[in-house]
Amino acid sequence: DAKTTQPNSMESNEEEPVHLPCNHSTISGTDYIHWYRQLPSQGPEYVIHGLTSNVNNRMASLAIAEDRKSSTLILHRATLRDAAVYYCIPLTGANNLFFGTGTRLTVIP
Amino acid sequence: EPEVTQTPSHQVTQMGQEVILRCVPISNHLYFYWYRQILGQKVEFLVSFYNNEISEKSEIFDDQFSVERPDGSNFTLKIRSTKLEDSAMYFCASKKTGGANYGYTFGSGTRLTVV
């Protein structure tokens, strides 16, 4: 399984963009890059995933480096509701989802 | 938006008792999972289930644990004889396909407290 490195914690001011980095230098060519988040006292929540190209959805954008060894989850305008632990998880079809320790995002009003 | 539903939200049980945690996955999903999270720790994989059988299980999922899909809608996790260290949040998840090009949908969890 590919290993990931994420900052333990980050802070952002409300209504400002947030860039959450993830290094996954051992990622294989078939691994998709998944991002999930866990709000306090809730279950994990799917955010976005991609393979090679940058991806956008209603929640966030995912920017994937050309060499795929890193990616960045972009929240365009952080709200208080975005305060959560964010997990970057490389995933192949043969594997199950395994969570690391993630990045705890604090949003400052 | 379709949801994964888990019941009960909180269960308190005596050590040594059997518990059954229930989940209703999204109706057209084919892959089902149980995870647990001990307070303050990581979310841990327990078991995956497809086509009415276990696909993969972790070391945590020992003989005290079992899963079942008793009908077309429910997916259950049974702990046969609970221990204090089984106290945790248990999350059910489902996925439409087996590939990696699809997200998992998680339920809001059952908090199990063993006393």
Short mmCIF file of C-alpha atoms in Angstrom, two decimals:
data_model
loop_
_atom_site.label_atom_id
_atom_site.label_comp_id
_atom_site.label_asym_id
_atom_site.label_seq_id
_atom_site.Cartn_x
_atom_site.Cartn_y
_atom_site.Cartn_z
CA ASP A 1 0.00 0.00 0.00
CA ALA A 2 1.20 3.50 -0.82
CA LYS A 3 2.26 5.55 2.21
CA THR A 4 0.99 9.08 2.66
CA THR A 5 2.32 12.11 4.50
CA GLN A 6 -0.03 14.87 5.59
CA PRO A 7 0.48 17.72 8.04
CA ASN A 8 -1.00 16.89 11.43
CA SER A 9 -2.93 20.15 11.56
CA MET A 10 -3.71 23.30 9.62
CA GLU A 11 -5.65 26.46 10.29
CA SER A 12 -7.64 28.65 7.96
CA ASN A 13 -9.67 31.79 8.30
CA GLU A 14 -13.32 31.49 7.47
CA GLU A 15 -14.22 32.31 3.84
CA GLU A 16 -10.61 31.96 2.69
CA PRO A 17 -9.28 29.18 0.44
CA VAL A 18 -7.55 26.22 2.04
CA HIS A 19 -4.95 24.02 0.38
CA LEU A 20 -4.46 20.67 2.11
CA PRO A 21 -1.33 18.87 0.87
CA CYS A 22 -0.61 15.16 0.69
CA ASN A 23 2.56 13.38 -0.33
CA HIS A 24 2.19 9.86 -1.73
CA SER A 25 5.54 9.26 -3.39
CA THR A 26 5.14 5.45 -3.47
CA ILE A 27 1.80 5.55 -5.26
CA SER A 28 1.33 2.95 -7.99
CA GLY A 29 0.15 3.73 -11.49
CA THR A 30 -3.29 2.26 -10.82
CA ASP A 31 -3.97 3.96 -7.48
CA TYR A 32 -6.72 6.50 -7.41
CA ILE A 33 -6.24 9.31 -4.90
CA HIS A 34 -9.22 9.53 -2.59
CA TRP A 35 -9.98 12.23 -0.03
CA TYR A 36 -12.36 11.78 2.86
CA ARG A 37 -13.13 13.94 5.84
CA GLN A 38 -14.50 13.26 9.29
CA LEU A 39 -16.43 15.97 11.05
CA PRO A 40 -16.52 15.82 14.84
CA SER A 41 -18.59 12.89 16.12
CA GLN A 42 -19.53 11.77 12.62
CA GLY A 43 -18.57 9.04 10.20
CA PRO A 44 -16.07 9.59 7.39
CA GLU A 45 -17.46 11.44 4.40
CA TYR A 46 -16.31 11.08 0.81
CA VAL A 47 -14.96 14.35 -0.60
CA ILE A 48 -13.38 13.71 -3.99
CA HIS A 49 -11.11 11.37 -5.90
CA GLY A 50 -8.97 11.39 -9.04
CA LEU A 51 -6.37 9.47 -11.03
CA THR A 52 -4.29 11.88 -13.07
CA SER A 53 -6.30 14.94 -14.03
CA ASN A 54 -7.45 17.65 -11.69
CA VAL A 55 -11.02 17.15 -10.51
CA ASN A 56 -13.74 19.47 -9.30
CA ASN A 57 -17.01 18.80 -7.53
CA ARG A 58 -19.42 20.78 -5.41
CA MET A 59 -17.37 20.21 -2.27
CA ALA A 60 -13.80 20.75 -3.38
CA SER A 61 -11.13 20.59 -6.06
CA LEU A 62 -8.33 18.08 -6.30
CA ALA A 63 -5.05 19.07 -7.88
CA ILE A 64 -2.78 16.13 -8.74
CA ALA A 65 0.89 16.66 -9.48
CA GLU A 66 2.08 15.61 -12.90
CA ASP A 67 4.27 12.86 -11.39
CA ARG A 68 1.35 11.85 -9.11
CA LYS A 69 3.61 11.83 -6.06
CA SER A 70 1.56 14.50 -4.37
CA SER A 71 -1.88 16.04 -4.44
CA THR A 72 -3.67 19.01 -2.92
CA LEU A 73 -7.25 19.22 -1.78
CA ILE A 74 -8.58 22.74 -2.29
CA LEU A 75 -11.54 24.12 -0.37
CA HIS A 76 -12.36 27.33 -2.18
CA ARG A 77 -14.02 29.14 0.73
CA ALA A 78 -13.64 27.52 4.12
CA THR A 79 -16.67 27.58 6.35
CA LEU A 80 -16.97 26.59 10.00
CA ARG A 81 -18.65 23.41 8.80
CA ASP A 82 -15.43 22.42 7.01
CA ALA A 83 -13.60 21.96 10.31
CA ALA A 84 -12.74 18.27 10.23
CA VAL A 85 -9.96 15.72 9.87
CA TYR A 86 -9.08 15.29 6.19
CA TYR A 87 -7.66 12.01 4.94
CA CYS A 88 -5.76 11.43 1.71
CA ILE A 89 -5.90 7.74 0.73
CA PRO A 90 -4.40 6.08 -2.37
CA LEU A 91 -6.70 3.26 -3.42
CA THR A 92 -6.66 0.46 -5.95
CA GLY A 93 -9.63 -1.68 -6.85
CA ALA A 94 -8.13 -4.68 -5.12
CA ASN A 95 -7.65 -2.93 -1.80
CA ASN A 96 -9.92 -1.60 0.88
CA LEU A 97 -9.88 1.91 2.26
CA PHE A 98 -7.29 2.31 5.01
CA PHE A 99 -7.20 5.50 7.03
CA GLY A 100 -4.12 7.25 8.36
CA THR A 101 -4.09 10.07 10.88
CA GLY A 102 -5.02 12.81 8.41
CA THR A 103 -4.88 16.60 8.76
CA ARG A 104 -7.01 18.29 11.39
CA LEU A 105 -8.34 21.52 9.85
CA THR A 106 -9.37 24.30 12.18
CA VAL A 107 -11.43 27.11 10.69
CA ILE A 108 -11.15 30.42 12.51
CA PRO A 109 -14.22 32.68 12.44
CA GLU B 1 -29.03 12.08 -1.38
CA PRO B 2 -28.94 8.32 -0.55
CA GLU B 3 -27.64 7.47 2.91
CA VAL B 4 -26.23 4.54 4.83
CA THR B 5 -28.35 4.13 7.95
CA GLN B 6 -27.04 2.63 11.17
CA THR B 7 -28.97 1.58 14.25
CA PRO B 8 -28.83 2.02 17.14
CA SER B 9 -26.87 5.24 17.41
CA HIS B 10 -25.68 4.25 20.88
CA GLN B 11 -25.65 0.88 22.58
CA VAL B 12 -24.53 0.05 26.09
CA THR B 13 -23.91 -3.60 26.88
CA GLN B 14 -22.52 -5.70 29.67
CA MET B 15 -19.18 -7.39 29.13
CA GLY B 16 -19.69 -10.89 27.79
CA GLN B 17 -23.02 -10.11 26.14
CA GLU B 18 -23.71 -10.43 22.44
CA VAL B 19 -24.49 -7.33 20.40
CA ILE B 20 -25.74 -6.88 16.88
CA LEU B 21 -25.10 -3.63 15.08
CA ARG B 22 -27.35 -2.96 12.14
CA CYS B 23 -26.79 -1.14 8.88
CA VAL B 24 -28.92 -0.44 5.85
CA PRO B 25 -26.58 0.24 2.93
CA ILE B 26 -27.54 2.24 -0.13
CA SER B 27 -29.95 0.10 -2.13
CA ASN B 28 -27.99 -0.35 -5.37
CA HIS B 29 -24.61 -0.79 -3.69
CA LEU B 30 -22.97 -4.18 -3.84
CA TYR B 31 -19.95 -3.88 -1.54
CA PHE B 32 -20.27 -3.52 2.20
CA TYR B 33 -17.81 -2.74 4.97
CA TRP B 34 -17.44 -2.36 8.71
CA TYR B 35 -14.90 -0.06 10.31
CA ARG B 36 -14.36 0.91 13.92
CA GLN B 37 -12.78 3.87 15.68
CA ILE B 38 -11.69 3.70 19.27
CA LEU B 39 -11.94 7.10 20.94
CA GLY B 40 -9.04 9.31 19.89
CA GLN B 41 -7.62 6.76 17.47
CA LYS B 42 -7.65 6.07 13.72
CA VAL B 43 -10.53 4.64 11.76
CA GLU B 44 -9.70 0.93 11.40
CA PHE B 45 -10.86 -1.51 8.74
CA LEU B 46 -12.65 -4.59 10.05
CA VAL B 47 -14.21 -6.46 7.16
CA SER B 48 -15.43 -6.23 3.58
CA PHE B 49 -18.35 -8.21 2.21
CA TYR B 50 -19.51 -8.93 -1.32
CA ASN B 51 -21.81 -11.47 -2.91
CA ASN B 52 -22.84 -12.82 0.48
CA GLU B 53 -19.38 -13.62 1.67
CA ILE B 54 -16.44 -11.98 3.36
CA SER B 55 -13.90 -10.62 0.88
CA GLU B 56 -11.27 -9.51 3.35
CA LYS B 57 -10.95 -9.16 7.10
CA SER B 58 -8.40 -7.55 9.35
CA GLU B 59 -6.60 -9.01 12.34
CA ILE B 60 -9.13 -7.27 14.58
CA PHE B 61 -11.95 -9.31 13.05
CA ASP B 62 -11.43 -12.47 15.07
CA ASP B 63 -13.82 -15.34 15.84
CA GLN B 64 -15.87 -13.10 18.12
CA PHE B 65 -17.02 -11.10 15.11
CA SER B 66 -19.36 -12.12 12.33
CA VAL B 67 -21.23 -10.34 9.56
CA GLU B 68 -24.40 -11.20 7.78
CA ARG B 69 -26.72 -9.89 5.15
CA PRO B 70 -29.90 -11.59 6.35
CA ASP B 71 -32.17 -10.04 3.72
CA GLY B 72 -31.88 -7.75 0.74
CA SER B 73 -31.45 -4.59 2.76
CA ASN B 74 -29.73 -5.13 6.10
CA PHE B 75 -26.06 -5.74 6.84
CA THR B 76 -25.21 -6.68 10.40
CA LEU B 77 -22.12 -6.94 12.57
CA LYS B 78 -22.36 -9.33 15.51
CA ILE B 79 -19.93 -9.38 18.40
CA ARG B 80 -20.47 -12.67 20.19
CA SER B 81 -19.03 -11.95 23.62
CA THR B 82 -18.16 -8.31 24.10
CA LYS B 83 -15.00 -7.16 25.86
CA LEU B 84 -14.24 -3.77 27.37
CA GLU B 85 -11.83 -3.07 24.51
CA ASP B 86 -14.65 -3.45 21.98
CA SER B 87 -15.94 -0.06 23.11
CA ALA B 88 -15.70 2.13 20.00
CA MET B 89 -17.63 3.81 17.22
CA TYR B 90 -18.56 1.29 14.54
CA PHE B 91 -19.10 2.58 11.03
CA CYS B 92 -20.80 0.76 8.20
CA ALA B 93 -19.98 1.72 4.61
CA SER B 94 -21.14 0.70 1.18
CA LYS B 95 -19.87 1.14 -2.35
CA LYS B 96 -21.56 0.67 -5.69
CA THR B 97 -18.74 -1.16 -7.45
CA GLY B 98 -15.55 -2.94 -6.53
CA GLY B 99 -13.26 -0.60 -8.41
CA ALA B 100 -11.32 2.33 -7.00
CA ASN B 101 -13.09 4.83 -9.24
CA TYR B 102 -15.97 5.12 -6.81
CA GLY B 103 -16.36 6.61 -3.38
CA TYR B 104 -17.40 4.86 -0.20
CA THR B 105 -20.50 6.10 1.63
CA PHE B 106 -20.34 5.81 5.40
CA GLY B 107 -23.07 5.77 7.99
CA SER B 108 -23.03 8.02 11.02
CA GLY B 109 -22.01 5.15 13.26
CA THR B 110 -23.04 3.23 16.36
CA ARG B 111 -21.30 4.08 19.58
CA LEU B 112 -20.80 0.83 21.47
CA THR B 113 -20.03 1.09 25.16
CA VAL B 114 -19.11 -2.12 26.99
CA VAL B 115 -19.35 -1.90 30.77
#
